JSON list of N, CA and C in Angstrom, two decimals:
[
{"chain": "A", "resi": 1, "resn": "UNK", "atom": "N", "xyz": [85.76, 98.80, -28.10]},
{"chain": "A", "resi": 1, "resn": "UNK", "atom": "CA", "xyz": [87.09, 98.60, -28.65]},
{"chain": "A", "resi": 1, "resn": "UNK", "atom": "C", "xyz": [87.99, 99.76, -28.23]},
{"chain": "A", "resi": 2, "resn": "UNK", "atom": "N", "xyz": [89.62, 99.69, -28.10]},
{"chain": "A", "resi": 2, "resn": "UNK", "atom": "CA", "xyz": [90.00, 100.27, -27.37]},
{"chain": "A", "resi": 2, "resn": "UNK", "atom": "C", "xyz": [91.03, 101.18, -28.40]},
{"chain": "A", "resi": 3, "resn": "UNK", "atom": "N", "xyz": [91.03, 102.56, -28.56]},
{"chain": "A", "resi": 3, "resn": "UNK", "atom": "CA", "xyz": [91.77, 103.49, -29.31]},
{"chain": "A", "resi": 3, "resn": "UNK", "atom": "C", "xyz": [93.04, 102.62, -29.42]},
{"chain": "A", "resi": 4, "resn": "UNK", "atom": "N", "xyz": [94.35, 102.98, -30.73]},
{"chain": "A", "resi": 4, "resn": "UNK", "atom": "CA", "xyz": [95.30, 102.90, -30.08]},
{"chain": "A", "resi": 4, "resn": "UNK", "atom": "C", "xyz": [96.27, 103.88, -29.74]},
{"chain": "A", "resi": 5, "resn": "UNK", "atom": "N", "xyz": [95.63, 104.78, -29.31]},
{"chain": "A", "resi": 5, "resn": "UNK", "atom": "CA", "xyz": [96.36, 105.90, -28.72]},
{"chain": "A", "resi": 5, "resn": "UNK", "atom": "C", "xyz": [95.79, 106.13, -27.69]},
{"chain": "A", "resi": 6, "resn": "UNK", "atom": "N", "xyz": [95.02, 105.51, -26.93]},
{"chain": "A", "resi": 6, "resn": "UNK", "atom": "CA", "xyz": [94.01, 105.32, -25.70]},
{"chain": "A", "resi": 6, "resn": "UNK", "atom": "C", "xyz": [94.71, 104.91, -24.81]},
{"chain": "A", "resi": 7, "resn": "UNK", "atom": "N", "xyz": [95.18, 105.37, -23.37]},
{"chain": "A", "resi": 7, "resn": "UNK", "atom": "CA", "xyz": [95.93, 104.70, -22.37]},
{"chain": "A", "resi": 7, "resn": "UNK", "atom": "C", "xyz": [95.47, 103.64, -21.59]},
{"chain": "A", "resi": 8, "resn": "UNK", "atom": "N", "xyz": [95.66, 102.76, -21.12]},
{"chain": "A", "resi": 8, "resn": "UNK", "atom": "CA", "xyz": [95.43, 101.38, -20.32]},
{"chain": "A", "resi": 8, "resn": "UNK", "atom": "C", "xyz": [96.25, 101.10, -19.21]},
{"chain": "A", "resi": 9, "resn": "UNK", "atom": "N", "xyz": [95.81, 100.63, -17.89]},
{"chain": "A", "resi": 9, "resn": "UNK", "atom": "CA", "xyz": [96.42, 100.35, -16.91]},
{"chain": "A", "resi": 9, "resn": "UNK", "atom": "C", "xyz": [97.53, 98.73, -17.10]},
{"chain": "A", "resi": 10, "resn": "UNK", "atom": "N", "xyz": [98.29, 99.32, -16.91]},
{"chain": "A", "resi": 10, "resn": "UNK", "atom": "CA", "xyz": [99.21, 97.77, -17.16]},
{"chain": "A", "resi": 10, "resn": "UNK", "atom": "C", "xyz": [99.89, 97.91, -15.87]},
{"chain": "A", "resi": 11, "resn": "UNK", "atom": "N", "xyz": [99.32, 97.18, -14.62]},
{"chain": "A", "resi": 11, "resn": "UNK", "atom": "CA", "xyz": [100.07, 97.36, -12.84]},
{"chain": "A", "resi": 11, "resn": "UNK", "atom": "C", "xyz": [100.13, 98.65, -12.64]},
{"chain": "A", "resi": 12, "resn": "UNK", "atom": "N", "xyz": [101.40, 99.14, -12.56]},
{"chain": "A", "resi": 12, "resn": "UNK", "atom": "CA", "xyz": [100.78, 100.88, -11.95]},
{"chain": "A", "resi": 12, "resn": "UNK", "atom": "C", "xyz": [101.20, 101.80, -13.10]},
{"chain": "A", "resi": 13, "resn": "UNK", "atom": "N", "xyz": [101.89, 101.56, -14.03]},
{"chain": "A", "resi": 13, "resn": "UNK", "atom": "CA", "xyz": [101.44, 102.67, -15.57]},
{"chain": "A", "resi": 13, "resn": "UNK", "atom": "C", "xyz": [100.43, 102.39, -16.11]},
{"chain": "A", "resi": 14, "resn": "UNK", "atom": "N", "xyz": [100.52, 103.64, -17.04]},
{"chain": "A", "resi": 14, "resn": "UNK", "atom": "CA", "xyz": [99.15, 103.50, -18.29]},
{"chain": "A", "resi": 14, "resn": "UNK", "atom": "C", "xyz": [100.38, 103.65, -19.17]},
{"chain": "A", "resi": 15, "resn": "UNK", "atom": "N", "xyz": [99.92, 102.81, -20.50]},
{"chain": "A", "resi": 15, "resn": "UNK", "atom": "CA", "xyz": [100.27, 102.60, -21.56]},
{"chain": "A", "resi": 15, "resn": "UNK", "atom": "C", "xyz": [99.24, 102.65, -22.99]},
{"chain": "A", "resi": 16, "resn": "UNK", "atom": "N", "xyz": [99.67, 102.10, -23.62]},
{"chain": "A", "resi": 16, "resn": "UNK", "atom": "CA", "xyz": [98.75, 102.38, -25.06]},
{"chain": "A", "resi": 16, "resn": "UNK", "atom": "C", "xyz": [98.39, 100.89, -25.11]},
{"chain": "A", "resi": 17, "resn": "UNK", "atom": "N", "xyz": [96.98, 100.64, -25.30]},
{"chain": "A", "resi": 17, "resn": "UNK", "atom": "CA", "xyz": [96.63, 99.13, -25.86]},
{"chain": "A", "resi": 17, "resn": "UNK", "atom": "C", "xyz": [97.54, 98.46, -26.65]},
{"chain": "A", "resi": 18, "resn": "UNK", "atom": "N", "xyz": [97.92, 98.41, -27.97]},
{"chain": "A", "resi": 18, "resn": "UNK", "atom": "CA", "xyz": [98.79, 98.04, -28.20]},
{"chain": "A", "resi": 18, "resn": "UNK", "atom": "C", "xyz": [100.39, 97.72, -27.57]},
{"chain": "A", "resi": 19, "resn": "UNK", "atom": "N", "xyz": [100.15, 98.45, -26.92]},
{"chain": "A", "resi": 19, "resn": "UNK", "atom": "CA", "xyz": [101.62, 98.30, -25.50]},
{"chain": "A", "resi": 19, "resn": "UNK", "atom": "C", "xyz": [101.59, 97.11, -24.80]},
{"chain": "A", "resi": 20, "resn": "UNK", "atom": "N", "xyz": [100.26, 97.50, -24.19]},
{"chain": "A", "resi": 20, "resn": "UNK", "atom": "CA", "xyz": [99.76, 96.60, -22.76]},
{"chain": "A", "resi": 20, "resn": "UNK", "atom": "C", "xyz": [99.59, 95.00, -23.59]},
{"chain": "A", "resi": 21, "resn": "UNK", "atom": "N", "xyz": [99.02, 94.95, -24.83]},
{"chain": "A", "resi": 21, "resn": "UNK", "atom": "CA", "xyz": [98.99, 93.54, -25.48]},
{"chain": "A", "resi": 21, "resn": "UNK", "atom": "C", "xyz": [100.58, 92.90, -25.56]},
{"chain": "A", "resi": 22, "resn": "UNK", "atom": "N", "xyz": [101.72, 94.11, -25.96]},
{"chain": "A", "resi": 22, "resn": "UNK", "atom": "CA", "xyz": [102.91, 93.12, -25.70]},
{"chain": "A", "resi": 22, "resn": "UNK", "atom": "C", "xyz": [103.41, 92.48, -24.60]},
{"chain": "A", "resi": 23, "resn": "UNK", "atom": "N", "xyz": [103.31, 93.74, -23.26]},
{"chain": "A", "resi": 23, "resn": "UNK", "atom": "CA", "xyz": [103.79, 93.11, -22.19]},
{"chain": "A", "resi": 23, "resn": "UNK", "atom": "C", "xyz": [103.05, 92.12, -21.84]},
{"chain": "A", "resi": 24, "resn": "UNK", "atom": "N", "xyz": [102.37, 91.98, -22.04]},
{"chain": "A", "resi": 24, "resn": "UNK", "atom": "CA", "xyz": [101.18, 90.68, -21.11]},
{"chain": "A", "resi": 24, "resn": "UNK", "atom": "C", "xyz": [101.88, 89.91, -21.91]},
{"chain": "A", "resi": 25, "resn": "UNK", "atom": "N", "xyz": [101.95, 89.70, -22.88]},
{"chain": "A", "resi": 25, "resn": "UNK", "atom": "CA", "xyz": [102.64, 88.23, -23.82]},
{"chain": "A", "resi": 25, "resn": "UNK", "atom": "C", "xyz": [103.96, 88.08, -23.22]},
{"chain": "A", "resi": 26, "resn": "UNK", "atom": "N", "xyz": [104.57, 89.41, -23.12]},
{"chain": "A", "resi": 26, "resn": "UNK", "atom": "CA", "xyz": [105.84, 89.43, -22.25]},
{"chain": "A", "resi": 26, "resn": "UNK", "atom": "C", "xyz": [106.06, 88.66, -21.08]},
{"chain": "A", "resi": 27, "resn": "UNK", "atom": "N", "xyz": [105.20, 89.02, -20.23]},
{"chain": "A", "resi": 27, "resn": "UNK", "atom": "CA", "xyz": [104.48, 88.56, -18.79]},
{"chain": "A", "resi": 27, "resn": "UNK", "atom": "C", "xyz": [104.27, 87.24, -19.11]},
{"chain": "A", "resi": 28, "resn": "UNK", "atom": "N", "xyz": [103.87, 86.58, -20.15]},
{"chain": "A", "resi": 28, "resn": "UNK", "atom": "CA", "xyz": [103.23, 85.33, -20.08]},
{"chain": "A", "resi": 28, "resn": "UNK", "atom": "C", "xyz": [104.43, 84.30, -20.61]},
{"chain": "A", "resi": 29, "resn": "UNK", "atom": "N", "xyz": [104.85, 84.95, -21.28]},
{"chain": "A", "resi": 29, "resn": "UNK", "atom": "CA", "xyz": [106.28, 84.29, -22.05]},
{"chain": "A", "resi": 29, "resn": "UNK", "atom": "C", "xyz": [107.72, 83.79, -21.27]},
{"chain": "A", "resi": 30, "resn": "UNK", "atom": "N", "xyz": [107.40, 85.19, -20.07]},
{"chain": "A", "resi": 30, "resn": "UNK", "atom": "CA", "xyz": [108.80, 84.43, -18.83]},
{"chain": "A", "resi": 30, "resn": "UNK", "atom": "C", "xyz": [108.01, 83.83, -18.17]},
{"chain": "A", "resi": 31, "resn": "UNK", "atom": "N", "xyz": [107.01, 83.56, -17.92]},
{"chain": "A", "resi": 31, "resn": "UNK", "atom": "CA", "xyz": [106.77, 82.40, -16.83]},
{"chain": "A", "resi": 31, "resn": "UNK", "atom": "C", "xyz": [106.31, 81.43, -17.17]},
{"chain": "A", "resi": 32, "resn": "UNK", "atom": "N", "xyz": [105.61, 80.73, -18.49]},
{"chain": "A", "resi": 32, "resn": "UNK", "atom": "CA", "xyz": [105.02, 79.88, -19.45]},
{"chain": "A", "resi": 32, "resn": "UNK", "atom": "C", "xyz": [105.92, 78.88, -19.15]},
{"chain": "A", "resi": 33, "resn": "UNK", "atom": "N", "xyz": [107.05, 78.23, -19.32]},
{"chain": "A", "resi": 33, "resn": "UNK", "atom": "CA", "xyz": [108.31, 77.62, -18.79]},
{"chain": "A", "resi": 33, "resn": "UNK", "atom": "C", "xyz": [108.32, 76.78, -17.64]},
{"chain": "A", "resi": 34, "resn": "UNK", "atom": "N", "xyz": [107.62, 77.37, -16.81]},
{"chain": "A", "resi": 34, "resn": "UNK", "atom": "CA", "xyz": [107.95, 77.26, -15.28]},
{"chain": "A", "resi": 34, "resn": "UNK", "atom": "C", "xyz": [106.34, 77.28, -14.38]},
{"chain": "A", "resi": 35, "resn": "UNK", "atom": "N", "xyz": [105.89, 77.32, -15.12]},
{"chain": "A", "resi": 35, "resn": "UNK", "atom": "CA", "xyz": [104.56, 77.40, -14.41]},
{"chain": "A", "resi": 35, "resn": "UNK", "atom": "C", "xyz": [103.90, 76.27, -13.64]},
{"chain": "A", "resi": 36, "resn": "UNK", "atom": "N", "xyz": [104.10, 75.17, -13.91]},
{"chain": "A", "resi": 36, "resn": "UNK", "atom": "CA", "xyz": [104.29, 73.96, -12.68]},
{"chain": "A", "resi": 36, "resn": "UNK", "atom": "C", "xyz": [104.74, 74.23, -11.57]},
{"chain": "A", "resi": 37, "resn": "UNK", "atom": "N", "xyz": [106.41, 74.43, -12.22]},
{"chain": "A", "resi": 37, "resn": "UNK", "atom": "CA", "xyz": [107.21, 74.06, -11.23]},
{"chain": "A", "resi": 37, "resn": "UNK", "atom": "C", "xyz": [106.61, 75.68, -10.50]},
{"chain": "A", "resi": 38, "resn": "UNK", "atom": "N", "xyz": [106.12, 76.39, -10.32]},
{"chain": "A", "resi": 38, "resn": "UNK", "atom": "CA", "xyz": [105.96, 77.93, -9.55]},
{"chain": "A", "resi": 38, "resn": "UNK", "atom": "C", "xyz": [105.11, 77.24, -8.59]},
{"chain": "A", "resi": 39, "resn": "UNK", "atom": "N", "xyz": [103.58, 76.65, -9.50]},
{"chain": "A", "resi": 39, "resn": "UNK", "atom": "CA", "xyz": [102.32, 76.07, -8.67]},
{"chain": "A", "resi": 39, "resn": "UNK", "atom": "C", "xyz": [103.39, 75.01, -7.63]},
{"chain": "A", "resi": 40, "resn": "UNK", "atom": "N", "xyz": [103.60, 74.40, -8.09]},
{"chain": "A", "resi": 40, "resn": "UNK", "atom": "CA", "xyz": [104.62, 72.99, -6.91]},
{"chain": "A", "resi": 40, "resn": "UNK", "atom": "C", "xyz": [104.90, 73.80, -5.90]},
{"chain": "A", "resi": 41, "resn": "UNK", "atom": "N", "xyz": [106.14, 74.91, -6.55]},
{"chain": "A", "resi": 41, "resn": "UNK", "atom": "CA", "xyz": [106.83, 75.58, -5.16]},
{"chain": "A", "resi": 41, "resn": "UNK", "atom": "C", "xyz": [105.66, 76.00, -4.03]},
{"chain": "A", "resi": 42, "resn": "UNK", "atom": "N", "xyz": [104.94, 76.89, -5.14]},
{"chain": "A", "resi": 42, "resn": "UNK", "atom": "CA", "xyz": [103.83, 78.03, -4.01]},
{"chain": "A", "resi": 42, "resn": "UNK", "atom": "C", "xyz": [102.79, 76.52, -3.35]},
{"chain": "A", "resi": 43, "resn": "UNK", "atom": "N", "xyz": [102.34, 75.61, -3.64]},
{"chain": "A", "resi": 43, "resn": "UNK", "atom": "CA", "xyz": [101.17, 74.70, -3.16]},
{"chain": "A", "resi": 43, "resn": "UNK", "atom": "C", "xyz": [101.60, 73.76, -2.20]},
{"chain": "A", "resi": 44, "resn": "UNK", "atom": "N", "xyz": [103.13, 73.51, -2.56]},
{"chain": "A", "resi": 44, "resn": "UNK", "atom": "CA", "xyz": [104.21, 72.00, -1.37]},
{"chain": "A", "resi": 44, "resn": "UNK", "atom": "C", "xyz": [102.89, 71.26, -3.11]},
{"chain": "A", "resi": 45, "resn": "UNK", "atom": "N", "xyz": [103.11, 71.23, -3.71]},
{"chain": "A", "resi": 45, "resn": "UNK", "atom": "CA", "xyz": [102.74, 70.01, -4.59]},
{"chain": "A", "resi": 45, "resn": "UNK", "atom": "C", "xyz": [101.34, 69.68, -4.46]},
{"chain": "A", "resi": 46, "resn": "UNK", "atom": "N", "xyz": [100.71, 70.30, -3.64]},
{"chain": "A", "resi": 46, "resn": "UNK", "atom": "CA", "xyz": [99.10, 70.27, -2.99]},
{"chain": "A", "resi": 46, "resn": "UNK", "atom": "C", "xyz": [98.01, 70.24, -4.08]},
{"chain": "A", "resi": 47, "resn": "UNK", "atom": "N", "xyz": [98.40, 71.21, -5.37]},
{"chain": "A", "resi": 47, "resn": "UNK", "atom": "CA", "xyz": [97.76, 71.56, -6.70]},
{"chain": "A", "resi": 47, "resn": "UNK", "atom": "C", "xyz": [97.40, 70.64, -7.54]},
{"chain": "A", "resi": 48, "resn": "UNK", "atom": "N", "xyz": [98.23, 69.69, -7.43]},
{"chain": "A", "resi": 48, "resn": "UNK", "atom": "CA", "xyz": [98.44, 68.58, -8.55]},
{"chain": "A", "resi": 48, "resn": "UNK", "atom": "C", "xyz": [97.43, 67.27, -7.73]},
{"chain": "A", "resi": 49, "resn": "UNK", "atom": "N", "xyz": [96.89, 67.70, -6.49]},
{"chain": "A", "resi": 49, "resn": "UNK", "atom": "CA", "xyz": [96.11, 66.36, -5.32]},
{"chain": "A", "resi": 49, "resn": "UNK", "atom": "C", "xyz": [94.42, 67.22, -6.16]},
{"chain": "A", "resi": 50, "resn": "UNK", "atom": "N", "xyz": [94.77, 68.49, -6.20]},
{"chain": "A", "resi": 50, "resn": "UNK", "atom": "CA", "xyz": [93.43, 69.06, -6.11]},
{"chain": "A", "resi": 50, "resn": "UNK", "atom": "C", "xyz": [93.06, 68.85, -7.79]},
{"chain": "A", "resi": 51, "resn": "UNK", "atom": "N", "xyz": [93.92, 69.38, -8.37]},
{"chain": "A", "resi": 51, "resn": "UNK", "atom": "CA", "xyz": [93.24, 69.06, -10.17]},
{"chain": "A", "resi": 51, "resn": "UNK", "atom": "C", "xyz": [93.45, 67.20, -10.57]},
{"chain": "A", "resi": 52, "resn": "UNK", "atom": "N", "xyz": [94.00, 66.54, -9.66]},
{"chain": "A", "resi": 52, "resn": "UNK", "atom": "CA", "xyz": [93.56, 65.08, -10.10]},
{"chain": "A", "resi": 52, "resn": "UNK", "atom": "C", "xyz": [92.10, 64.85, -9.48]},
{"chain": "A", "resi": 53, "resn": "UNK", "atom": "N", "xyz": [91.70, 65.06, -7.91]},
{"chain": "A", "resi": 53, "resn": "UNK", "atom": "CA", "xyz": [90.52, 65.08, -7.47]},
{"chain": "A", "resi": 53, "resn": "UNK", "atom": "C", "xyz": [89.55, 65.52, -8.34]},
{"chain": "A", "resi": 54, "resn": "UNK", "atom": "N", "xyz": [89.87, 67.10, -8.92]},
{"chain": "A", "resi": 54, "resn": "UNK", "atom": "CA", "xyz": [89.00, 67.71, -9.59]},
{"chain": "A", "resi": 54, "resn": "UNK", "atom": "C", "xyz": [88.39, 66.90, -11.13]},
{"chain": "A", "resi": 55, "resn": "UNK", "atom": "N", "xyz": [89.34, 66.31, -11.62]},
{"chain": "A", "resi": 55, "resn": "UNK", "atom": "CA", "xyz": [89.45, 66.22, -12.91]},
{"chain": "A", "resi": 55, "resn": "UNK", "atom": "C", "xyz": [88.94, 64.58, -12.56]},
{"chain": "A", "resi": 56, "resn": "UNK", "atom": "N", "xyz": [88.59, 63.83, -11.85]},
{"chain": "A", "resi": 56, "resn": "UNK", "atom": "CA", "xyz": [88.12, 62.23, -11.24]},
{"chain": "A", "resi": 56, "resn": "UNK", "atom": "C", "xyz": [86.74, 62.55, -11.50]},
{"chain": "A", "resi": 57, "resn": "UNK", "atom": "N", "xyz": [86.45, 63.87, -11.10]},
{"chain": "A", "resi": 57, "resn": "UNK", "atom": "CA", "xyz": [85.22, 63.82, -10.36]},
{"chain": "A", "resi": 57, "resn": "UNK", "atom": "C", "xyz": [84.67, 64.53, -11.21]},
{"chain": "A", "resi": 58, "resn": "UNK", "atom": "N", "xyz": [84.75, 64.76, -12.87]},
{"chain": "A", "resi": 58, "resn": "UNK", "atom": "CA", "xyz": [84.46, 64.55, -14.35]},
{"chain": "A", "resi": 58, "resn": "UNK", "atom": "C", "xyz": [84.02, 63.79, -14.76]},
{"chain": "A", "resi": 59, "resn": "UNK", "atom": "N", "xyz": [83.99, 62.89, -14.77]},
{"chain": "A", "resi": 59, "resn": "UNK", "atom": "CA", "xyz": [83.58, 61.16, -14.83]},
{"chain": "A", "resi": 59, "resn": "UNK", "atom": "C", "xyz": [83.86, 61.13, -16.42]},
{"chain": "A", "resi": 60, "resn": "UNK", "atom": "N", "xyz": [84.98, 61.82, -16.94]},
{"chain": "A", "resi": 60, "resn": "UNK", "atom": "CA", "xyz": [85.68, 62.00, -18.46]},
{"chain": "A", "resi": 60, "resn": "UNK", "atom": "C", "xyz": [86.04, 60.85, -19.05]},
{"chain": "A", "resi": 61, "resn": "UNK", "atom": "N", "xyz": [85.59, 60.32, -20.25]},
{"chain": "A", "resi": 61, "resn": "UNK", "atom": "CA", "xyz": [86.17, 58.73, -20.61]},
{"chain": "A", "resi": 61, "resn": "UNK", "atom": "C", "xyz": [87.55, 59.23, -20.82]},
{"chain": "A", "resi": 62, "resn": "UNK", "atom": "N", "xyz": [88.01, 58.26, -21.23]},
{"chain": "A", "resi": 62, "resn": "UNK", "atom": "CA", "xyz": [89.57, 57.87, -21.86]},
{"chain": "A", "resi": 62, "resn": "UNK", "atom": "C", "xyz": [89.83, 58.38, -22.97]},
{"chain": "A", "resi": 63, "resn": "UNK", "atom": "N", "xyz": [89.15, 58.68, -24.33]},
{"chain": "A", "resi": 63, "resn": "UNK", "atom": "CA", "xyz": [89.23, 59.89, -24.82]},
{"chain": "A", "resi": 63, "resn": "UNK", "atom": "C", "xyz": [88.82, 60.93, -24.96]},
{"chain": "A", "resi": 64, "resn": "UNK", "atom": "N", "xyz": [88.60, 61.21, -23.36]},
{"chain": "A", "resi": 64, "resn": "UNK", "atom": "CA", "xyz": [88.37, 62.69, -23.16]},
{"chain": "A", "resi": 64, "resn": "UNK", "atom": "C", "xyz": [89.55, 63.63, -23.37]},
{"chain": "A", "resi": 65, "resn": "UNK", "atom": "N", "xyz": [89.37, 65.04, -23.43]},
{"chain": "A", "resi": 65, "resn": "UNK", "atom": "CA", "xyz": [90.29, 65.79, -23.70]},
{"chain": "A", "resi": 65, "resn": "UNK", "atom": "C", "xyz": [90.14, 67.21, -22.54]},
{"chain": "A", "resi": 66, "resn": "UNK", "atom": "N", "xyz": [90.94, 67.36, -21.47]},
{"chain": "A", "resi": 66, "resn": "UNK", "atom": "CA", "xyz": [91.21, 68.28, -20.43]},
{"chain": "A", "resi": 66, "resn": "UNK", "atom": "C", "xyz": [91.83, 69.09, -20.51]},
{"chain": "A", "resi": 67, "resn": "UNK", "atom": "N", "xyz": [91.64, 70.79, -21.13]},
{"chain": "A", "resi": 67, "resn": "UNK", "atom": "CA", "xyz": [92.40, 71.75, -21.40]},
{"chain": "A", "resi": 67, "resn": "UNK", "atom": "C", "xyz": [92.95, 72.64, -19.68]},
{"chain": "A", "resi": 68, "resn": "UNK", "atom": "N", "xyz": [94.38, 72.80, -19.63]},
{"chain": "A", "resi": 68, "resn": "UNK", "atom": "CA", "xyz": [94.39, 73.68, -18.59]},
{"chain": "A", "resi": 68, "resn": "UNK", "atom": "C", "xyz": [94.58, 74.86, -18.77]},
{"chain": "A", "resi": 69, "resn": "UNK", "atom": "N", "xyz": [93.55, 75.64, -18.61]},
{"chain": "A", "resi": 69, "resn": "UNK", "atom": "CA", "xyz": [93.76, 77.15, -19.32]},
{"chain": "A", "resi": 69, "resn": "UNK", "atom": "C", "xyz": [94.95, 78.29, -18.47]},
{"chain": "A", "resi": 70, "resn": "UNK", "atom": "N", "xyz": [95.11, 77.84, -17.24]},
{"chain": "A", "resi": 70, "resn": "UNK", "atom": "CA", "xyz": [96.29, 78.19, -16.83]},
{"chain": "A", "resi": 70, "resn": "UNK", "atom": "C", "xyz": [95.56, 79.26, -16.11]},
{"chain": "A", "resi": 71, "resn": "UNK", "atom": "N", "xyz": [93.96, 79.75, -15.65]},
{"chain": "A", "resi": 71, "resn": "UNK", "atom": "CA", "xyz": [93.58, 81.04, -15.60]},
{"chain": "A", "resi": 71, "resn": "UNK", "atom": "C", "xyz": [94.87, 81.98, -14.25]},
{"chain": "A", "resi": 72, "resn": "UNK", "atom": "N", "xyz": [95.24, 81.15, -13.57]},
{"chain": "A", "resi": 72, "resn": "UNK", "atom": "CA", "xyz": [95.93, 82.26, -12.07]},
{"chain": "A", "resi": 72, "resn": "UNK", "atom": "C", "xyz": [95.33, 82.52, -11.25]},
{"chain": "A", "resi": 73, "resn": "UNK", "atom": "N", "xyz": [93.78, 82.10, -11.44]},
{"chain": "A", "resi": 73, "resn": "UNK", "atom": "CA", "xyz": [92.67, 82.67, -10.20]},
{"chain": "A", "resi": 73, "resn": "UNK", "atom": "C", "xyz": [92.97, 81.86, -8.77]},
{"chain": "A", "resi": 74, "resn": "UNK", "atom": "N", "xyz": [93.63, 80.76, -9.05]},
{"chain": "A", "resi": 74, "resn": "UNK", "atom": "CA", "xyz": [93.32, 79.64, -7.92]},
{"chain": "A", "resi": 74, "resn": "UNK", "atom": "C", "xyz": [92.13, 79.12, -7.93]},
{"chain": "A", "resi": 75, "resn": "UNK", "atom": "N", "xyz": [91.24, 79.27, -9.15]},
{"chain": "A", "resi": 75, "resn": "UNK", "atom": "CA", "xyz": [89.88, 78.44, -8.80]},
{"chain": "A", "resi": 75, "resn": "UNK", "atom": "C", "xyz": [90.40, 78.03, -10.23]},
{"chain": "A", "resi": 76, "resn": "UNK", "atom": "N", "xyz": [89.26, 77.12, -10.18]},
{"chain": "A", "resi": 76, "resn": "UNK", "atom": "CA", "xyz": [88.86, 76.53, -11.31]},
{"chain": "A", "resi": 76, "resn": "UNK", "atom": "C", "xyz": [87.47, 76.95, -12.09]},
{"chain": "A", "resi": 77, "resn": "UNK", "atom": "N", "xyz": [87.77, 77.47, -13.08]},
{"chain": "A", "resi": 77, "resn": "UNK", "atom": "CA", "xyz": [86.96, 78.34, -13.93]},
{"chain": "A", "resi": 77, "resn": "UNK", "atom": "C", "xyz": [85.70, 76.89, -14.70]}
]
């Protein structure tokens, strides 16, 4: 567990844990909005061929339930 007066890398500062937990929400909060439309821009729409493929080949009934956790890796976790 991490002090909170303990510094943490947040990109190229260190900050205080409690710091680094806002900006990341920060971070996550301007782009949460738009996060399709980012994948669309950056893929030509390519993303949306690969998680329907991906998500077929689940063999998931009809009330299945498909969370997208949004990870950023470009894989699928």
């Amino acid at each position: 567990m991490t002090k909170t007066n303990e510094k943490v890398d947040f990109g190229y500062k260190r900050v205080s844990a409690p710091a680094k937990d806002k900006l990341v929400r920060e971070v996550f909060e301007s782009v949460a909005q738009k996060y399709d439309l980012m994948n669309d821009a950056m893929s030509v729409g390519v993303h949306r061929l690969w998680k329907h493929d991906f998500v077929s080949g689940l063999n998931a009934g009809p009330d299945s339930s498909i969370l997208d956790l949004a990870g950023g890796t470009g894989d699928i976790a």
